[in-house]
Amino acid sequence: MNRTRASVWLIAAFAVVATMVAACGGTTGGGTTNKGTIIVGGFKFPESSILAQIYGEALAHDGYTVTYKLNLGTREVVAPALKNGDIDLYPGYAATDLEYWNNKAGEATGDAAATTAKLNSHLQSQGLVALNPSPAVDQNAFAVTKETQQKYNLSKLSDLAPIGNQLVLGAGPECPTRPYCLPGLQTTYGIHFKDFKALDTDGPATRAAFKNGTIQVGLVFSSDGDLNSLGLVVLQDDKHLEAADNVVPILRQKVATDEVKNLLNKIDAALTTADLVDMNSQESIQHKDPDAIAKAYLEKHNYFS
Amino acid sequence: MEHGPFLAYVDPWINWDWLATHISLVLGALGEHIELTAIALGAGLLIAVPLGVAAHRSAGLRLAALGFFGAFYTIPSLALFALLIPFTHLGGTTAEIPLIGYNVSILVRNVLVGLDAVPRDVLDAADGMGYRPLPRLLRVELPLALPSIFAGLRVATVSTIGIVTITALIGLGGLGSLIDKGLVENFHTPLVVAMILSVALALTADLLVVMAQRVAVPWARPV
Amino acid sequence: MDFLLLVGRWLVDPAHWQGSDGIPTRLVEHIHLSVESVVIGALIALPVGITLGHYGRFGALAINISNAGRAIPSFGILVIAFQVFGLGDLPIVLALTALAVPPMVTNSYVALREVDPDIRDAARGMGYRELAQVLRVELPLAVPLIMAGIRTSAVQVVATATLAALIAGGGLGRYIVDGLATQDYVKTAAGALLVAVLALATELSLAWAQRLLVPRGIRLLNAPVAARATAFKVA
């Protein structure tokens, strides 16, 4: 039965070719100097990828071998990855990270320096360190549509307390367990929503839900680049539920050499919230890639000269 | 700029600039997709054929295999991935176990149907000619069962290519990662490209199986 | 083993049985989406398949529609529906209905084709006219395969409805998707178990319904293994 054998060979050949194609599809990056390897991780939203790329590309330019593990997930994924060395660095947010690493002890305040110092006190025993917080801030923010704002005459979150039971809140599935999300709105502002809809963390589903009225209040990020063009208005956090969520790199002490620290602190010092908004809108509206956006940012600020 | 359903500006369904600058991303996803599919099909065949032969001999095994794999086939892939994650973690193994299982479900049926369909007088003739059981299986029964096996392989191939897209939800690449990118970034192009490539890949793979069948089983026209 | 205990505890926790994220709510959402899609799909697919099968026309189309349906990624269809129609039940039901149609068309076409030509001739000879022939002679004989097609569609719709959670839909898939997002693998496993049970229940209950509907004599004719005209798995 030669034909049978032939067909078996054909299928085997196909499988081999397929595997080769797949193997060739992968690329290996990295530089050729031996200042050491740094693995940069990021959360699963575009701003985190952009920040991770900014740190990573600057380090790579400086001679480190940088690999990326972006879009890992929520902090529940990223933080353990840092702890056990799967990644060496991630761009954190001072207040939210503090409340994660201190097991929701409620220590974060609006003071970036104090919050970061508190964060370091918890990180040190884990072999980790947070560097200087940047002036750039990205906090949880709660938005409503222009129509909702006008209908109830809203300007700040306290305005929601009396009408909470007529409104539906939409956010990512982690919101009900985050102190700066649903629980915080309940305890700090006394807002009890009619319902909570699990959508995505500041993504297209949240925006679509605004559009078709499934939700009236939604979680967005204060540095989003597309809120204005979508007719969404952020309500002021008048009772300061959201604390100092300044961008701060969090690294393993093993890679935190003076050179690395100085470079990252230099980048952080020059980063502003307006920069974040601008870079986010490049991603969300123009669909540019995080690495291209990061490169453009670094070139504009002469880090590559 | 026009206003779309919920975007500030309308995205064309295919943004050719983006495609031109992201060819390697797309090809990488395609390559990974092919790899996942090939492994699932190869392993599926390797398990289904011996299992089918054994089940053909033993009524008890036949019942057990069809029952187990019938139930397995009913369970949604995302559910199986979710059940496996705590044990095999995120990655290729978690993806392949259900994919291989589905292929075995399809193929073992076809092996059985194929073997069942071998006419009694052919078997008698083979016995009369002095064939021992194993050579009779390899040289008479299985070749006659090939049309049925190939029919199953076609279905399994196309099915697998479709289900591999869901593995993107447990972090694997493949064309599903482009679909996910389109979803998360509110971007049409990777989604449309992934859909087109997925269908094209399925059609091509189906054609390859048909061609292989023409080579292996020239006397039977593929259905 | 510890893990299974955690999942078990999650499933019996009374907090998980109430509210808008409770098991009853999600189960009802899932069933509602699935039933709606299969019924609408059947209303489209069965008349088409039966008619084509009765007249023996466009056979290649009827058979290949399942091949096409299998080739289109279900995940992708849902996302396209979302990007075109936004949030809500409409895009989900549209996508699920599109997936439900192919197996029912193919199975009902094949079912009608397989009616013995002699029986057709006999019916014609007895004076049955077109519609009566279909309804009274051919359909009863075709019921097994038609039911198999409905069963296949239903199970695939239930499976794909799990993915609806990705486009902010409800249903049991919510537990899996939310659990994956927050790395709560107890939740994902619990949701997965619920979905698996629902899918199996759908298959078994429709198989039982098929037994009820098919006359005993015809049931004995059918081959035990090849019980469907086509296998169809998209999720």
PDB file of N, CA, C and O in Angstrom, chain A residues 1 3-7 10-11 14-15 18-19 21-23 25 44 46 203-204 207-208 211 226 229-230 283-290, chain B residues 3 5-9 11 18 22 28 31-32 34-35 38 45 139 143 146 150 153 180-181 183-187 208 211-212 215-216 218-219:
ATOM      1  N   MET A   1       0.839  -1.208   0.000  1.00  0.00           N
ATOM      2  CA  MET A   1       0.000   0.000   0.000  1.00  0.00           C
ATOM      3  C   MET A   1       0.864   1.244   0.000  1.00  0.00           C
ATOM      4  O   MET A   1       0.943   1.957   0.973  1.00  0.00           O
ATOM      5  N   ARG A   3       0.464   3.995  -1.523  1.00  0.00           N
ATOM      6  CA  ARG A   3      -0.261   5.263  -1.473  1.00  0.00           C
ATOM      7  C   ARG A   3      -0.539   5.663  -0.031  1.00  0.00           C
ATOM      8  O   ARG A   3      -0.498   6.832   0.310  1.00  0.00           O
ATOM      9  N   THR A   4      -0.832   4.648   0.780  1.00  0.00           N
ATOM     10  CA  THR A   4      -1.090   4.954   2.187  1.00  0.00           C
ATOM     11  C   THR A   4       0.141   5.556   2.828  1.00  0.00           C
ATOM     12  O   THR A   4       0.076   6.566   3.516  1.00  0.00           O
ATOM     13  N   ARG A   5       1.281   4.905   2.565  1.00  0.00           N
ATOM     14  CA  ARG A   5       2.527   5.409   3.132  1.00  0.00           C
ATOM     15  C   ARG A   5       2.788   6.820   2.637  1.00  0.00           C
ATOM     16  O   ARG A   5       3.206   7.688   3.383  1.00  0.00           O
ATOM     17  N   ALA A   6       2.500   7.031   1.352  1.00  0.00           N
ATOM     18  CA  ALA A   6       2.740   8.375   0.791  1.00  0.00           C
ATOM     19  C   ALA A   6       1.907   9.412   1.516  1.00  0.00           C
ATOM     20  O   ALA A   6       2.387  10.490   1.854  1.00  0.00           O
ATOM     21  N   SER A   7       0.654   9.066   1.783  1.00  0.00           N
ATOM     22  CA  SER A   7      -0.191  10.073   2.431  1.00  0.00           C
ATOM     23  C   SER A   7       0.261  10.320   3.865  1.00  0.00           C
ATOM     24  O   SER A   7       0.177  11.430   4.375  1.00  0.00           O
ATOM     25  N   LEU A  10       3.004  12.651   3.641  1.00  0.00           N
ATOM     26  CA  LEU A  10       2.508  13.984   3.287  1.00  0.00           C
ATOM     27  C   LEU A  10       2.051  14.729   4.528  1.00  0.00           C
ATOM     28  O   LEU A  10       2.390  15.891   4.739  1.00  0.00           O
ATOM     29  N   ILE A  11       1.293  14.010   5.365  1.00  0.00           N
ATOM     30  CA  ILE A  11       0.784  14.656   6.569  1.00  0.00           C
ATOM     31  C   ILE A  11       1.931  14.993   7.520  1.00  0.00           C
ATOM     32  O   ILE A  11       1.981  16.070   8.120  1.00  0.00           O
ATOM     33  N   PHE A  14       3.736  17.981   6.260  1.00  0.00           N
ATOM     34  CA  PHE A  14       2.959  19.181   6.552  1.00  0.00           C
ATOM     35  C   PHE A  14       3.197  19.648   7.978  1.00  0.00           C
ATOM     36  O   PHE A  14       3.409  20.821   8.251  1.00  0.00           O
ATOM     37  N   ALA A  15       3.167  18.665   8.910  1.00  0.00           N
ATOM     38  CA  ALA A  15       3.358  19.015  10.317  1.00  0.00           C
ATOM     39  C   ALA A  15       4.747  19.589  10.549  1.00  0.00           C
ATOM     40  O   ALA A  15       4.923  20.568  11.281  1.00  0.00           O
ATOM     41  N   ALA A  18       4.936  23.070   9.128  1.00  0.00           N
ATOM     42  CA  ALA A  18       4.174  23.984   9.987  1.00  0.00           C
ATOM     43  C   ALA A  18       4.987  24.374  11.199  1.00  0.00           C
ATOM     44  O   ALA A  18       5.040  25.544  11.602  1.00  0.00           O
ATOM     45  N   THR A  19       5.633  23.371  11.810  1.00  0.00           N
ATOM     46  CA  THR A  19       6.430  23.669  12.992  1.00  0.00           C
ATOM     47  C   THR A  19       7.587  24.591  12.653  1.00  0.00           C
ATOM     48  O   THR A  19       7.908  25.508  13.404  1.00  0.00           O
ATOM     49  N   VAL A  21       7.681  26.776  10.239  1.00  0.00           N
ATOM     50  CA  VAL A  21       7.153  28.132  10.018  1.00  0.00           C
ATOM     51  C   VAL A  21       6.942  28.826  11.352  1.00  0.00           C
ATOM     52  O   VAL A  21       7.295  29.986  11.537  1.00  0.00           O
ATOM     53  N   ALA A  22       6.382  28.078  12.286  1.00  0.00           N
ATOM     54  CA  ALA A  22       6.110  28.664  13.604  1.00  0.00           C
ATOM     55  C   ALA A  22       7.403  29.035  14.293  1.00  0.00           C
ATOM     56  O   ALA A  22       7.520  30.100  14.906  1.00  0.00           O
ATOM     57  N   ALA A  23       8.402  28.182  14.186  1.00  0.00           N
ATOM     58  CA  ALA A  23       9.669  28.461  14.859  1.00  0.00           C
ATOM     59  C   ALA A  23      10.331  29.685  14.261  1.00  0.00           C
ATOM     60  O   ALA A  23      10.884  30.519  14.977  1.00  0.00           O
ATOM     61  N   GLY A  25       8.852  32.069  12.970  1.00  0.00           N
ATOM     62  CA  GLY A  25       8.049  33.255  13.238  1.00  0.00           C
ATOM     63  C   GLY A  25       8.515  33.997  14.468  1.00  0.00           C
ATOM     64  O   GLY A  25       8.302  35.180  14.622  1.00  0.00           O
ATOM     65  N   LYS A  44      -2.239  44.948  31.776  1.00  0.00           N
ATOM     66  CA  LYS A  44      -2.911  44.737  30.499  1.00  0.00           C
ATOM     67  C   LYS A  44      -3.739  45.951  30.100  1.00  0.00           C
ATOM     68  O   LYS A  44      -4.946  45.841  29.912  1.00  0.00           O
ATOM     69  N   PRO A  46      -3.058  49.742  27.607  1.00  0.00           N
ATOM     70  CA  PRO A  46      -2.045  50.350  26.725  1.00  0.00           C
ATOM     71  C   PRO A  46      -1.075  51.291  27.429  1.00  0.00           C
ATOM     72  O   PRO A  46       0.116  51.293  27.126  1.00  0.00           O
ATOM     73  N   GLY A 203     -12.072  50.049  28.793  1.00  0.00           N
ATOM     74  CA  GLY A 203     -11.874  49.611  27.416  1.00  0.00           C
ATOM     75  C   GLY A 203     -13.100  49.892  26.561  1.00  0.00           C
ATOM     76  O   GLY A 203     -13.986  50.640  26.950  1.00  0.00           O
ATOM     77  N   PRO A 204     -13.152  49.261  25.382  1.00  0.00           N
ATOM     78  CA  PRO A 204     -14.256  49.516  24.454  1.00  0.00           C
ATOM     79  C   PRO A 204     -15.617  49.126  25.011  1.00  0.00           C
ATOM     80  O   PRO A 204     -16.615  49.790  24.709  1.00  0.00           O
ATOM     81  N   ARG A 207     -16.944  51.926  27.100  1.00  0.00           N
ATOM     82  CA  ARG A 207     -17.394  53.038  26.272  1.00  0.00           C
ATOM     83  C   ARG A 207     -18.698  52.723  25.549  1.00  0.00           C
ATOM     84  O   ARG A 207     -19.589  53.552  25.434  1.00  0.00           O
ATOM     85  N   ALA A 208     -18.787  51.477  25.080  1.00  0.00           N
ATOM     86  CA  ALA A 208     -20.020  51.088  24.396  1.00  0.00           C
ATOM     87  C   ALA A 208     -21.190  51.099  25.367  1.00  0.00           C
ATOM     88  O   ALA A 208     -22.317  51.441  24.999  1.00  0.00           O
ATOM     89  N   LYS A 211     -22.545  54.410  25.711  1.00  0.00           N
ATOM     90  CA  LYS A 211     -23.246  54.830  24.502  1.00  0.00           C
ATOM     91  C   LYS A 211     -24.660  54.309  24.457  1.00  0.00           C
ATOM     92  O   LYS A 211     -25.580  55.023  24.087  1.00  0.00           O
ATOM     93  N   ASP A 226      -9.187  59.881  25.121  1.00  0.00           N
ATOM     94  CA  ASP A 226     -10.320  59.966  24.197  1.00  0.00           C
ATOM     95  C   ASP A 226     -11.622  60.375  24.879  1.00  0.00           C
ATOM     96  O   ASP A 226     -12.679  60.311  24.275  1.00  0.00           O
ATOM     97  N   SER A 229     -13.559  63.481  23.244  1.00  0.00           N
ATOM     98  CA  SER A 229     -14.154  63.215  21.943  1.00  0.00           C
ATOM     99  C   SER A 229     -15.315  62.249  22.040  1.00  0.00           C
ATOM    100  O   SER A 229     -16.109  62.135  21.123  1.00  0.00           O
ATOM    101  N   LEU A 230     -15.447  61.530  23.153  1.00  0.00           N
ATOM    102  CA  LEU A 230     -16.559  60.599  23.313  1.00  0.00           C
ATOM    103  C   LEU A 230     -17.708  61.221  24.090  1.00  0.00           C
ATOM    104  O   LEU A 230     -18.699  60.567  24.358  1.00  0.00           O
ATOM    105  N   GLU A 283      -2.419  56.146  21.032  1.00  0.00           N
ATOM    106  CA  GLU A 283      -2.707  54.715  20.978  1.00  0.00           C
ATOM    107  C   GLU A 283      -4.175  54.460  20.688  1.00  0.00           C
ATOM    108  O   GLU A 283      -4.514  53.664  19.817  1.00  0.00           O
ATOM    109  N   SER A 284      -5.068  55.150  21.407  1.00  0.00           N
ATOM    110  CA  SER A 284      -6.472  54.779  21.296  1.00  0.00           C
ATOM    111  C   SER A 284      -7.132  55.331  20.046  1.00  0.00           C
ATOM    112  O   SER A 284      -8.041  54.715  19.515  1.00  0.00           O
ATOM    113  N   ILE A 285      -6.682  56.487  19.584  1.00  0.00           N
ATOM    114  CA  ILE A 285      -7.341  57.073  18.421  1.00  0.00           C
ATOM    115  C   ILE A 285      -6.573  56.770  17.149  1.00  0.00           C
ATOM    116  O   ILE A 285      -7.143  56.442  16.122  1.00  0.00           O
ATOM    117  N   GLN A 286      -5.246  56.845  17.211  1.00  0.00           N
ATOM    118  CA  GLN A 286      -4.478  56.612  15.993  1.00  0.00           C
ATOM    119  C   GLN A 286      -3.954  55.184  15.892  1.00  0.00           C
ATOM    120  O   GLN A 286      -3.333  54.832  14.900  1.00  0.00           O
ATOM    121  N   HIS A 287      -4.218  54.373  16.920  1.00  0.00           N
ATOM    122  CA  HIS A 287      -3.776  52.974  16.883  1.00  0.00           C
ATOM    123  C   HIS A 287      -2.285  52.818  16.651  1.00  0.00           C
ATOM    124  O   HIS A 287      -1.847  51.877  15.981  1.00  0.00           O
ATOM    125  N   LYS A 288      -1.492  53.725  17.216  1.00  0.00           N
ATOM    126  CA  LYS A 288      -0.043  53.535  17.092  1.00  0.00           C
ATOM    127  C   LYS A 288       0.388  52.491  18.127  1.00  0.00           C
ATOM    128  O   LYS A 288      -0.263  52.295  19.154  1.00  0.00           O
ATOM    129  N   ASP A 289       1.500  51.837  17.866  1.00  0.00           N
ATOM    130  CA  ASP A 289       1.984  50.814  18.788  1.00  0.00           C
ATOM    131  C   ASP A 289       2.733  51.438  19.951  1.00  0.00           C
ATOM    132  O   ASP A 289       3.423  52.431  19.789  1.00  0.00           O
ATOM    133  N   PRO A 290       2.642  50.809  21.143  1.00  0.00           N
ATOM    134  CA  PRO A 290       3.346  51.357  22.322  1.00  0.00           C
ATOM    135  C   PRO A 290       4.831  51.579  22.089  1.00  0.00           C
ATOM    136  O   PRO A 290       5.386  52.583  22.550  1.00  0.00           O
TER     137      PRO A 290
ATOM    138  N   HIS B   3     -18.611  60.303  12.856  1.00  0.00           N
ATOM    139  CA  HIS B   3     -18.778  59.645  14.147  1.00  0.00           C
ATOM    140  C   HIS B   3     -19.318  58.255  13.947  1.00  0.00           C
ATOM    141  O   HIS B   3     -20.288  58.044  13.252  1.00  0.00           O
ATOM    142  N   PRO B   5     -20.259  54.278  15.799  1.00  0.00           N
ATOM    143  CA  PRO B   5     -21.115  53.862  16.929  1.00  0.00           C
ATOM    144  C   PRO B   5     -20.612  54.392  18.258  1.00  0.00           C
ATOM    145  O   PRO B   5     -21.363  54.910  19.048  1.00  0.00           O
ATOM    146  N   PHE B   6     -19.348  54.229  18.558  1.00  0.00           N
ATOM    147  CA  PHE B   6     -18.906  54.798  19.826  1.00  0.00           C
ATOM    148  C   PHE B   6     -17.451  55.224  19.755  1.00  0.00           C
ATOM    149  O   PHE B   6     -16.755  55.253  20.733  1.00  0.00           O
ATOM    150  N   LEU B   7     -17.000  55.499  18.572  1.00  0.00           N
ATOM    151  CA  LEU B   7     -15.637  55.969  18.409  1.00  0.00           C
ATOM    152  C   LEU B   7     -15.659  57.435  18.031  1.00  0.00           C
ATOM    153  O   LEU B   7     -16.597  57.918  17.432  1.00  0.00           O
ATOM    154  N   ALA B   8     -14.578  58.103  18.350  1.00  0.00           N
ATOM    155  CA  ALA B   8     -14.501  59.507  17.991  1.00  0.00           C
ATOM    156  C   ALA B   8     -14.325  59.666  16.488  1.00  0.00           C
ATOM    157  O   ALA B   8     -14.728  60.638  15.902  1.00  0.00           O
ATOM    158  N   TYR B   9     -13.706  58.659  15.878  1.00  0.00           N
ATOM    159  CA  TYR B   9     -13.621  58.737  14.427  1.00  0.00           C
ATOM    160  C   TYR B   9     -13.782  57.327  13.888  1.00  0.00           C
ATOM    161  O   TYR B   9     -13.639  56.354  14.602  1.00  0.00           O
ATOM    162  N   ASP B  11     -12.907  54.087  11.997  1.00  0.00           N
ATOM    163  CA  ASP B  11     -11.824  53.224  11.593  1.00  0.00           C
ATOM    164  C   ASP B  11     -12.228  52.548  10.293  1.00  0.00           C
ATOM    165  O   ASP B  11     -13.300  51.974  10.248  1.00  0.00           O
ATOM    166  N   TRP B  18      -1.498  50.206   8.592  1.00  0.00           N
ATOM    167  CA  TRP B  18      -1.206  49.397   9.763  1.00  0.00           C
ATOM    168  C   TRP B  18      -0.760  48.011   9.342  1.00  0.00           C
ATOM    169  O   TRP B  18       0.203  47.445   9.860  1.00  0.00           O
ATOM    170  N   HIS B  22       2.812  45.979  10.038  1.00  0.00           N
ATOM    171  CA  HIS B  22       2.718  44.941  11.064  1.00  0.00           C
ATOM    172  C   HIS B  22       2.684  43.541  10.475  1.00  0.00           C
ATOM    173  O   HIS B  22       2.138  42.623  11.088  1.00  0.00           O
ATOM    174  N   GLY B  28       3.549  36.113  12.421  1.00  0.00           N
ATOM    175  CA  GLY B  28       3.869  35.387  13.648  1.00  0.00           C
ATOM    176  C   GLY B  28       2.632  34.727  14.231  1.00  0.00           C
ATOM    177  O   GLY B  28       2.660  33.561  14.645  1.00  0.00           O
ATOM    178  N   GLY B  31       1.730  31.770  12.076  1.00  0.00           N
ATOM    179  CA  GLY B  31       2.626  30.642  12.303  1.00  0.00           C
ATOM    180  C   GLY B  31       2.278  29.901  13.582  1.00  0.00           C
ATOM    181  O   GLY B  31       2.223  28.670  13.614  1.00  0.00           O
ATOM    182  N   GLU B  32       2.015  30.668  14.639  1.00  0.00           N
ATOM    183  CA  GLU B  32       1.676  30.023  15.903  1.00  0.00           C
ATOM    184  C   GLU B  32       0.372  29.261  15.789  1.00  0.00           C
ATOM    185  O   GLU B  32       0.202  28.178  16.351  1.00  0.00           O
ATOM    186  N   ILE B  34      -0.853  27.858  13.075  1.00  0.00           N
ATOM    187  CA  ILE B  34      -0.598  26.617  12.337  1.00  0.00           C
ATOM    188  C   ILE B  34       0.054  25.579  13.242  1.00  0.00           C
ATOM    189  O   ILE B  34      -0.298  24.401  13.230  1.00  0.00           O
ATOM    190  N   GLU B  35       0.983  26.044  14.058  1.00  0.00           N
ATOM    191  CA  GLU B  35       1.675  25.117  14.946  1.00  0.00           C
ATOM    192  C   GLU B  35       0.710  24.445  15.912  1.00  0.00           C
ATOM    193  O   GLU B  35       0.690  23.224  16.056  1.00  0.00           O
ATOM    194  N   ALA B  38      -1.446  21.964  13.997  1.00  0.00           N
ATOM    195  CA  ALA B  38      -0.742  20.760  13.555  1.00  0.00           C
ATOM    196  C   ALA B  38      -0.547  19.776  14.706  1.00  0.00           C
ATOM    197  O   ALA B  38      -0.750  18.570  14.554  1.00  0.00           O
ATOM    198  N   LEU B  45      -4.786  12.170  15.661  1.00  0.00           N
ATOM    199  CA  LEU B  45      -4.721  10.987  14.794  1.00  0.00           C
ATOM    200  C   LEU B  45      -4.001   9.840  15.484  1.00  0.00           C
ATOM    201  O   LEU B  45      -4.453   8.693  15.476  1.00  0.00           O
ATOM    202  N   ARG B 139      -3.131  -3.881   6.107  1.00  0.00           N
ATOM    203  CA  ARG B 139      -3.118  -3.878   4.652  1.00  0.00           C
ATOM    204  C   ARG B 139      -4.484  -4.002   4.013  1.00  0.00           C
ATOM    205  O   ARG B 139      -4.628  -3.791   2.821  1.00  0.00           O
ATOM    206  N   PRO B 143      -6.755   0.534   5.178  1.00  0.00           N
ATOM    207  CA  PRO B 143      -6.847   1.219   3.881  1.00  0.00           C
ATOM    208  C   PRO B 143      -8.294   1.393   3.418  1.00  0.00           C
ATOM    209  O   PRO B 143      -8.654   2.426   2.878  1.00  0.00           O
ATOM    210  N   LEU B 146      -9.863   4.226   5.161  1.00  0.00           N
ATOM    211  CA  LEU B 146      -9.278   5.548   4.943  1.00  0.00           C
ATOM    212  C   LEU B 146     -10.265   6.628   4.475  1.00  0.00           C
ATOM    213  O   LEU B 146     -10.206   7.753   4.976  1.00  0.00           O
ATOM    214  N   PHE B 150     -10.388  10.082   6.406  1.00  0.00           N
ATOM    215  CA  PHE B 150     -10.092  11.370   5.781  1.00  0.00           C
ATOM    216  C   PHE B 150     -11.262  12.334   5.921  1.00  0.00           C
ATOM    217  O   PHE B 150     -11.074  13.533   6.129  1.00  0.00           O
ATOM    218  N   LEU B 153     -10.947  13.690   9.190  1.00  0.00           N
ATOM    219  CA  LEU B 153      -9.784  14.570   9.290  1.00  0.00           C
ATOM    220  C   LEU B 153     -10.114  15.949   8.734  1.00  0.00           C
ATOM    221  O   LEU B 153      -9.685  16.977   9.270  1.00  0.00           O
ATOM    222  N   ASP B 180      -8.371  39.393  19.603  1.00  0.00           N
ATOM    223  CA  ASP B 180      -8.390  39.996  20.930  1.00  0.00           C
ATOM    224  C   ASP B 180      -7.850  41.418  20.882  1.00  0.00           C
ATOM    225  O   ASP B 180      -8.382  42.326  21.514  1.00  0.00           O
ATOM    226  N   LYS B 181      -6.810  41.625  20.102  1.00  0.00           N
ATOM    227  CA  LYS B 181      -6.236  42.955  19.943  1.00  0.00           C
ATOM    228  C   LYS B 181      -7.289  43.900  19.374  1.00  0.00           C
ATOM    229  O   LYS B 181      -7.474  45.011  19.857  1.00  0.00           O
ATOM    230  N   LEU B 183     -10.469  43.603  19.625  1.00  0.00           N
ATOM    231  CA  LEU B 183     -11.506  43.837  20.622  1.00  0.00           C
ATOM    232  C   LEU B 183     -11.048  44.846  21.663  1.00  0.00           C
ATOM    233  O   LEU B 183     -11.717  45.838  21.927  1.00  0.00           O
ATOM    234  N   VAL B 184      -9.888  44.586  22.257  1.00  0.00           N
ATOM    235  CA  VAL B 184      -9.418  45.397  23.370  1.00  0.00           C
ATOM    236  C   VAL B 184      -9.052  46.810  22.935  1.00  0.00           C
ATOM    237  O   VAL B 184      -9.230  47.774  23.674  1.00  0.00           O
ATOM    238  N   GLU B 185      -8.518  46.957  21.719  1.00  0.00           N
ATOM    239  CA  GLU B 185      -8.091  48.276  21.278  1.00  0.00           C
ATOM    240  C   GLU B 185      -9.130  48.957  20.409  1.00  0.00           C
ATOM    241  O   GLU B 185      -8.850  50.002  19.825  1.00  0.00           O
ATOM    242  N   ASN B 186     -10.316  48.358  20.302  1.00  0.00           N
ATOM    243  CA  ASN B 186     -11.378  48.986  19.536  1.00  0.00           C
ATOM    244  C   ASN B 186     -10.942  49.267  18.099  1.00  0.00           C
ATOM    245  O   ASN B 186     -11.153  50.350  17.574  1.00  0.00           O
ATOM    246  N   PHE B 187     -10.348  48.264  17.497  1.00  0.00           N
ATOM    247  CA  PHE B 187      -9.627  48.459  16.254  1.00  0.00           C
ATOM    248  C   PHE B 187     -10.098  47.387  15.278  1.00  0.00           C
ATOM    249  O   PHE B 187     -10.053  46.206  15.592  1.00  0.00           O
ATOM    250  N   LEU B 208      -5.626  20.659   1.310  1.00  0.00           N
ATOM    251  CA  LEU B 208      -4.467  19.793   1.477  1.00  0.00           C
ATOM    252  C   LEU B 208      -4.893  18.387   1.880  1.00  0.00           C
ATOM    253  O   LEU B 208      -4.351  17.391   1.398  1.00  0.00           O
ATOM    254  N   MET B 211      -6.283  16.668  -1.105  1.00  0.00           N
ATOM    255  CA  MET B 211      -5.202  16.233  -1.983  1.00  0.00           C
ATOM    256  C   MET B 211      -4.514  14.990  -1.436  1.00  0.00           C
ATOM    257  O   MET B 211      -4.210  14.044  -2.155  1.00  0.00           O
ATOM    258  N   ALA B 212      -4.290  15.007  -0.118  1.00  0.00           N
ATOM    259  CA  ALA B 212      -3.661  13.839   0.505  1.00  0.00           C
ATOM    260  C   ALA B 212      -4.539  12.624   0.318  1.00  0.00           C
ATOM    261  O   ALA B 212      -4.061  11.514   0.089  1.00  0.00           O
ATOM    262  N   VAL B 215      -4.185  11.137  -3.078  1.00  0.00           N
ATOM    263  CA  VAL B 215      -2.941  10.369  -3.179  1.00  0.00           C
ATOM    264  C   VAL B 215      -3.078   9.018  -2.494  1.00  0.00           C
ATOM    265  O   VAL B 215      -2.676   7.978  -3.011  1.00  0.00           O
ATOM    266  N   ALA B 216      -3.676   9.035  -1.315  1.00  0.00           N
ATOM    267  CA  ALA B 216      -3.714   7.813  -0.512  1.00  0.00           C
ATOM    268  C   ALA B 216      -4.830   6.877  -0.933  1.00  0.00           C
ATOM    269  O   ALA B 216      -4.697   5.662  -0.824  1.00  0.00           O
ATOM    270  N   PRO B 218      -6.933   6.641  -4.029  1.00  0.00           N
ATOM    271  CA  PRO B 218      -7.355   7.092  -5.356  1.00  0.00           C
ATOM    272  C   PRO B 218      -8.692   6.524  -5.814  1.00  0.00           C
ATOM    273  O   PRO B 218      -9.353   7.110  -6.655  1.00  0.00           O
ATOM    274  N   TRP B 219      -9.105   5.400  -5.207  1.00  0.00           N
ATOM    275  CA  TRP B 219     -10.330   4.786  -5.700  1.00  0.00           C
ATOM    276  C   TRP B 219     -11.593   5.423  -5.128  1.00  0.00           C
ATOM    277  O   TRP B 219     -12.684   5.162  -5.591  1.00  0.00           O
TER     278      TRP B 219
END
